[in-house]
Every structure is written in structure tokens, then in C-alpha cells.
Amino acid sequence: MQYAKAKEHDGKYKEAATAYKKAKDYESVIRINLDHLQNPEEAVNLVKETQSVEGARMVAKFFQDLGDFASAIQFLVMSKCADEAFKIAQQYDQMEQYAEIIGDQATQEDNNSIAVYFENKRKYLLAGKFFMFAGQYQKALSHLLRCPVTENGESVELSIQTVKKANDEKLIMHLIDFLMGELDGMPKDSKYLFRLYMAIEKFTEAAKTAIIIAQSEQEMGNYRNAHDVLFSMYKELRERKIKIPNEMNQNLMLLHSYIVCKIHIKRGDHLKGARMLIRVANNISKFPAHIVPILTSTVVECHRAGLKHSSFSFAAMLMRPEYRSQIDVKYKKKIEMIVRKPDKTEEEEPLDACPFCSYPVPQTQLDCPECKQHLPYCVVTGRHMLKDDWCNCPNCSFPALSSEFKNLLEGEDTKCPMCAEKVTINSLKPVPDPSIYLRDEVAVPAVPDEL
């Protein structure tokens, strides 16, 4: 140590620093690097390595003199000088950096002080956020609801977090009123109401909201988005053993039918594609954004699959005045020909045994006329399930005809059509006795025929 002091006295600072380091006098090493060697990087590294409180204070002073207040705050916090760090943050408008630096170490008192600072600055989003952290939920919500709802919806997301933490029915109802537009006459995007209900575990209300969101997406022609909203909600309800609403079941089934029809058409299996398009076209009012394109595809695919009577029926629909002018010129003559020279021959749809009572039911019919049960459907084909050809997706647990799922995976498709997760043939396990699924499955209700 005496050697180090002597070298420092002689102005040989590098040698002095080395000697101080050997003697483990880290504060002196930090001081020399800052005051004489102009090497703040070494001083910073040493503070981080040794967690020296006095060293951190020296580094903080160095950065403060340079005007680098964020770095000064960081080292003041490290040196346990929180009050001084807060004062600098307050004085030089560095409160966000201060809050980020203290992070999880912040006490409720710290968070309250930060919130009051932002409140005085009229930064209501940040004030609300830190009042929430401080446990002052009513004050937090009051500030957050003063913020405009931006594209990323941060103020609403924080409001949802706030009422969840508060677990206060009065605050929850106040936020619901805000989201419904009761407070300002401007209803907010339904997705926020859905997220609120999910956060506070009101799953029945969340399901109703999910149906509304999905219907809105469906009306705009965003079928995959609508499908994913319903599928996600379906999973949440099933995991909590809550009954799936019939409307959700039916809407998901119709959207899924439209998705799988495209898979089969792409694979060149026009009969499977046509059967699903018939189901969709029979409920065409639920697809208002693409009425004519869907009906056109149904006519074309039914004709290719030899379902001539069905092809004629939907072609006749397209000849109605409200649709005729919208038909793609590429298909118009063909459709007119189908209507002028109708061929109404069509084989009956094959029958398969009802999985409940074994009564023969058309493959794509999802209700049994004998036992009156609604039948679970295969996520690959949209057909009703068979007891002796049953498997479940290993990811989402939705049922599928084992032979059809394997057939799909032998081609280019490697994902479950329902959950879009990757599936391998080896992961598909046959279910010898699906009775448990038939008991638990809340199957899809019969779809009313709109034609």
C-alpha cells in the first residue's frame, strides 16, 4: 500500500493503480482512473465487478459533472444513494430512466414518488402506471382513463392490469363503462373488453365478446383471424371445463369448414373441397364480404367433383340480379351454361355410422336424426367422427379421422388445420375407445339450412 501511495505521489498513476489493485484498495484504483488516467471505462467495470459503494459514488459524480445524468443515476442507485438519484432525476427530467434503473427494487413509496412527479408533469400514462405499482388503484385508473387510446392501446392494457390487481368490482365496472363508451360516447375496440374479461376470469362474458369480435372479423372477410379468436377462446373454456356456447361452436365449425375446403382444393381433392363449400354456401349470409366468390367456387368445385345438382343449385343463386353482375368474367359463361343446360344427376352422399348410436348418417351431416346428438367433426375433412377411426391432434386435442390426418401429413402439409401447430404421423395415436371424448365433447349443433 505504501508503494502505491508513493507511486501516486510521484505522478506515476498507472503503476499506482496496479499497486492499489494488488492491495485490493479498489476505491483508490477507481479514483485514479477517473481523476488522472481519464479511463472511466475501467472505473465503471471495476465498480460493477466489486460492487463498491464508494466507487459507485465517485463514478456517479464523474458522470454528473459530464452531464450524463442517466449514468449518474445508475451509479448513485448502485451506491445506495437513492434519494440523491431521485433528486437528480427530478432536477434533470430523467425520471423514466430512474424508474427503469431501480426496477424491481422500487418500494411502494418509491413508486408513489415517481407517480406524483409524472402527475405534476401531466404525464398521465406514466402517472397511472406508477400509481398502479404503488397500489393506489383508483388514482391509477383515473389517470389512465384520461389518456387517448393509441394504436398500441397501452393505456387500456395498463387499466386492465390495474383493475385486475385491485380486484375491486367498482373499478371493474368503471372500466367496462369506459370501454363500452358510456363515459365519453366512444365505444372502444371489443378486443379490450375481451382482454379485461379474460384478465378478471369472467370467461362466460369473454366468450360472448369473442363471438362479437369474430363476427366482426368474419364480416370483413378476415376468416383466419375470426377462426383464431374463436379457437383461442374455445381452448380457454375447455381447459377450465366451462360449457362452450353453441353459437361459438357453430361459428368455429363454419369458419373451419371454409379453411379446410381450401386445403383440399389445393391438394386436388375436389370432392372433399366441394362438400365443405356446400356447407359454407348454405350459410352464405355469414360470409357477406365474399358471397359471389364463395358461391362461384362452390359451383366450380361441385361441377369438378361430379355433384351436378348442387352445382346447378348454386349457379341458379348466382343468376339472381344482385349477384349476376359481380361474377368473375372468367367463370360467367360456364355458370350460365350450367343454368341453361342443367344436369341434375348426383350420387347420394355416402353414409357413415353415428359415433353415438351407429345409425347411418351422411358423412358431412353433423346431427344424427336417430339419437338427436350433435356430432363431433374431423378437423381435417369436416366430416362427422367415426368411433373406429379416431385420433386427436397431439397439440390442440381436437378430434380427427386418423386415416385422413395421416393422409394429409403424407403430403406437403405438416400442420393441424385447427391449431396450425406442427404434427408428425408418429405423434398421432389411435383412440380405441373414444367414449370419454363423446361424453366430454360439446359437439357442434346442427347448422340451419338457409337456402
mmCIF file of C-alpha atoms in Angstrom, residues 26-168:
data_model
loop_
_atom_site.group_PDB
_atom_site.id
_atom_site.type_symbol
_atom_site.label_atom_id
_atom_site.label_comp_id
_atom_site.label_asym_id
_atom_site.label_seq_id
_atom_site.Cartn_x
_atom_site.Cartn_y
_atom_site.Cartn_z
ATOM 1 C CA TYR A 26 -10.454 -0.668 -5.254
ATOM 2 C CA GLU A 27 -11.732 2.801 -4.316
ATOM 3 C CA SER A 28 -8.231 4.210 -4.940
ATOM 4 C CA VAL A 29 -7.994 2.385 -8.287
ATOM 5 C CA ILE A 30 -11.366 3.859 -9.330
ATOM 6 C CA ARG A 31 -10.351 7.357 -8.152
ATOM 7 C CA ILE A 32 -7.049 7.285 -10.085
ATOM 8 C CA ASN A 33 -8.751 6.026 -13.254
ATOM 9 C CA LEU A 34 -11.281 8.837 -13.060
ATOM 10 C CA ASP A 35 -9.091 11.728 -11.847
ATOM 11 C CA HIS A 36 -5.750 11.027 -13.506
ATOM 12 C CA LEU A 37 -5.845 8.313 -16.162
ATOM 13 C CA GLN A 38 -9.021 9.558 -17.902
ATOM 14 C CA ASN A 39 -10.156 5.952 -18.063
ATOM 15 C CA PRO A 40 -13.806 5.943 -16.888
ATOM 16 C CA GLU A 41 -14.439 2.623 -18.660
ATOM 17 C CA GLU A 42 -12.008 0.824 -16.333
ATOM 18 C CA ALA A 43 -13.551 2.588 -13.335
ATOM 19 C CA VAL A 44 -17.062 1.558 -14.396
ATOM 20 C CA ASN A 45 -16.011 -2.064 -14.948
ATOM 21 C CA LEU A 46 -14.349 -2.177 -11.545
ATOM 22 C CA VAL A 47 -17.432 -0.756 -9.811
ATOM 23 C CA LYS A 48 -19.633 -3.369 -11.486
ATOM 24 C CA GLU A 49 -17.162 -6.122 -10.634
ATOM 25 C CA THR A 50 -16.613 -5.171 -6.986
ATOM 26 C CA GLN A 51 -19.997 -3.526 -6.220
ATOM 27 C CA SER A 52 -18.030 -0.869 -4.323
ATOM 28 C CA VAL A 53 -20.483 1.661 -2.858
ATOM 29 C CA GLU A 54 -17.872 4.423 -2.523
ATOM 30 C CA GLY A 55 -16.562 3.664 -6.016
ATOM 31 C CA ALA A 56 -20.078 3.915 -7.435
ATOM 32 C CA ARG A 57 -20.484 7.314 -5.764
ATOM 33 C CA MET A 58 -17.264 8.542 -7.411
ATOM 34 C CA VAL A 59 -18.346 7.271 -10.836
ATOM 35 C CA ALA A 60 -21.753 8.916 -10.371
ATOM 36 C CA LYS A 61 -20.073 12.262 -9.590
ATOM 37 C CA PHE A 62 -17.873 11.869 -12.676
ATOM 38 C CA PHE A 63 -20.895 11.333 -14.961
ATOM 39 C CA GLN A 64 -22.869 14.092 -13.277
ATOM 40 C CA ASP A 65 -20.045 16.556 -13.987
ATOM 41 C CA LEU A 66 -20.125 15.392 -17.626
ATOM 42 C CA GLY A 67 -23.890 15.985 -17.835
ATOM 43 C CA ASP A 68 -24.611 12.271 -18.359
ATOM 44 C CA PHE A 69 -27.388 12.175 -15.776
ATOM 45 C CA ALA A 70 -28.783 8.744 -16.684
ATOM 46 C CA SER A 71 -25.392 7.138 -15.982
ATOM 47 C CA ALA A 72 -25.006 9.231 -12.829
ATOM 48 C CA ILE A 73 -28.382 7.970 -11.580
ATOM 49 C CA GLN A 74 -27.398 4.373 -12.321
ATOM 50 C CA PHE A 75 -24.278 4.582 -10.166
ATOM 51 C CA LEU A 76 -25.980 6.556 -7.405
ATOM 52 C CA VAL A 77 -28.564 3.793 -7.138
ATOM 53 C CA MET A 78 -25.727 1.265 -7.062
ATOM 54 C CA SER A 79 -24.069 3.238 -4.259
ATOM 55 C CA LYS A 80 -27.326 3.151 -2.225
ATOM 56 C CA CYS A 81 -27.815 6.894 -2.676
ATOM 57 C CA ALA A 82 -31.427 6.575 -3.842
ATOM 58 C CA ASP A 83 -32.529 9.970 -2.510
ATOM 59 C CA GLU A 84 -29.729 11.732 -4.357
ATOM 60 C CA ALA A 85 -30.509 9.727 -7.520
ATOM 61 C CA PHE A 86 -34.178 10.748 -7.259
ATOM 62 C CA LYS A 87 -33.243 14.423 -6.853
ATOM 63 C CA ILE A 88 -31.081 14.333 -9.989
ATOM 64 C CA ALA A 89 -33.857 12.545 -11.896
ATOM 65 C CA GLN A 90 -36.291 15.207 -10.742
ATOM 66 C CA GLN A 91 -33.960 18.115 -11.472
ATOM 67 C CA TYR A 92 -32.905 16.977 -14.942
ATOM 68 C CA ASP A 93 -36.147 15.291 -16.122
ATOM 69 C CA GLN A 94 -34.658 11.794 -16.025
ATOM 70 C CA MET A 95 -37.464 10.135 -14.055
ATOM 71 C CA GLU A 96 -38.213 7.431 -16.628
ATOM 72 C CA GLN A 97 -34.552 6.399 -16.592
ATOM 73 C CA TYR A 98 -34.552 6.468 -12.788
ATOM 74 C CA ALA A 99 -37.641 4.259 -12.645
ATOM 75 C CA GLU A 100 -36.118 1.833 -15.131
ATOM 76 C CA ILE A 101 -32.839 1.675 -13.162
ATOM 77 C CA ILE A 102 -34.394 0.968 -9.764
ATOM 78 C CA GLY A 103 -36.803 -1.503 -11.381
ATOM 79 C CA ASP A 104 -37.957 -4.262 -9.034
ATOM 80 C CA GLN A 105 -36.029 -2.718 -6.140
ATOM 81 C CA ALA A 106 -38.557 0.127 -6.006
ATOM 82 C CA THR A 107 -40.715 0.241 -2.893
ATOM 83 C CA GLN A 108 -44.342 1.392 -2.961
ATOM 84 C CA GLU A 109 -43.087 4.690 -1.552
ATOM 85 C CA ASP A 110 -40.597 4.992 -4.445
ATOM 86 C CA ASN A 111 -43.336 4.265 -6.973
ATOM 87 C CA ASN A 112 -45.642 6.785 -5.346
ATOM 88 C CA SER A 113 -42.943 9.491 -5.536
ATOM 89 C CA ILE A 114 -42.361 8.695 -9.215
ATOM 90 C CA ALA A 115 -46.125 8.773 -9.887
ATOM 91 C CA VAL A 116 -46.537 12.161 -8.192
ATOM 92 C CA TYR A 117 -43.673 13.555 -10.297
ATOM 93 C CA PHE A 118 -45.389 12.431 -13.525
ATOM 94 C CA GLU A 119 -48.759 13.636 -12.228
ATOM 95 C CA ASN A 120 -47.313 17.131 -11.736
ATOM 96 C CA LYS A 121 -45.852 16.959 -15.252
ATOM 97 C CA ARG A 122 -49.318 15.940 -16.563
ATOM 98 C CA LYS A 123 -47.871 12.739 -17.996
ATOM 99 C CA TYR A 124 -50.980 10.761 -17.146
ATOM 100 C CA LEU A 125 -49.980 7.433 -18.677
ATOM 101 C CA LEU A 126 -46.794 7.239 -16.616
ATOM 102 C CA ALA A 127 -48.528 8.637 -13.535
ATOM 103 C CA GLY A 128 -51.197 5.945 -13.813
ATOM 104 C CA LYS A 129 -48.612 3.222 -14.341
ATOM 105 C CA PHE A 130 -46.641 4.115 -11.218
ATOM 106 C CA PHE A 131 -49.712 4.733 -9.071
ATOM 107 C CA MET A 132 -50.663 1.166 -10.032
ATOM 108 C CA PHE A 133 -47.237 -0.066 -8.896
ATOM 109 C CA ALA A 134 -47.736 1.923 -5.692
ATOM 110 C CA GLY A 135 -51.024 0.103 -5.048
ATOM 111 C CA GLN A 136 -53.139 3.254 -5.483
ATOM 112 C CA TYR A 137 -55.504 1.646 -7.960
ATOM 113 C CA GLN A 138 -58.334 4.172 -8.026
ATOM 114 C CA LYS A 139 -55.902 7.013 -8.669
ATOM 115 C CA ALA A 140 -54.085 4.913 -11.280
ATOM 116 C CA LEU A 141 -57.275 4.137 -13.216
ATOM 117 C CA SER A 142 -58.394 7.759 -13.049
ATOM 118 C CA HIS A 143 -55.160 8.905 -14.720
ATOM 119 C CA LEU A 144 -55.057 6.082 -17.278
ATOM 120 C CA LEU A 145 -58.600 6.771 -18.484
ATOM 121 C CA ARG A 146 -57.595 10.382 -19.195
ATOM 122 C CA CYS A 147 -55.155 9.147 -21.859
ATOM 123 C CA PRO A 148 -56.121 8.891 -25.536
ATOM 124 C CA VAL A 149 -56.433 5.288 -26.741
ATOM 125 C CA THR A 150 -53.471 4.925 -29.084
ATOM 126 C CA GLU A 151 -52.843 2.234 -31.681
ATOM 127 C CA ASN A 152 -50.895 0.054 -29.249
ATOM 128 C CA GLY A 153 -53.576 0.558 -26.590
ATOM 129 C CA GLU A 154 -51.037 0.889 -23.777
ATOM 130 C CA SER A 155 -53.281 2.965 -21.522
ATOM 131 C CA VAL A 156 -56.109 0.427 -21.809
ATOM 132 C CA GLU A 157 -53.785 -2.526 -21.210
ATOM 133 C CA LEU A 158 -52.475 -0.795 -18.065
ATOM 134 C CA SER A 159 -56.057 -0.077 -16.984
ATOM 135 C CA ILE A 160 -56.853 -3.784 -17.297
ATOM 136 C CA GLN A 161 -53.769 -4.657 -15.224
ATOM 137 C CA THR A 162 -54.852 -2.083 -12.639
ATOM 138 C CA VAL A 163 -58.369 -3.423 -12.088
ATOM 139 C CA LYS A 164 -57.062 -6.988 -12.069
ATOM 140 C CA LYS A 165 -54.593 -6.119 -9.297
ATOM 141 C CA ALA A 166 -57.229 -4.114 -7.425
ATOM 142 C CA ASN A 167 -59.870 -6.863 -7.630
ATOM 143 C CA ASP A 168 -62.418 -4.132 -6.950
#
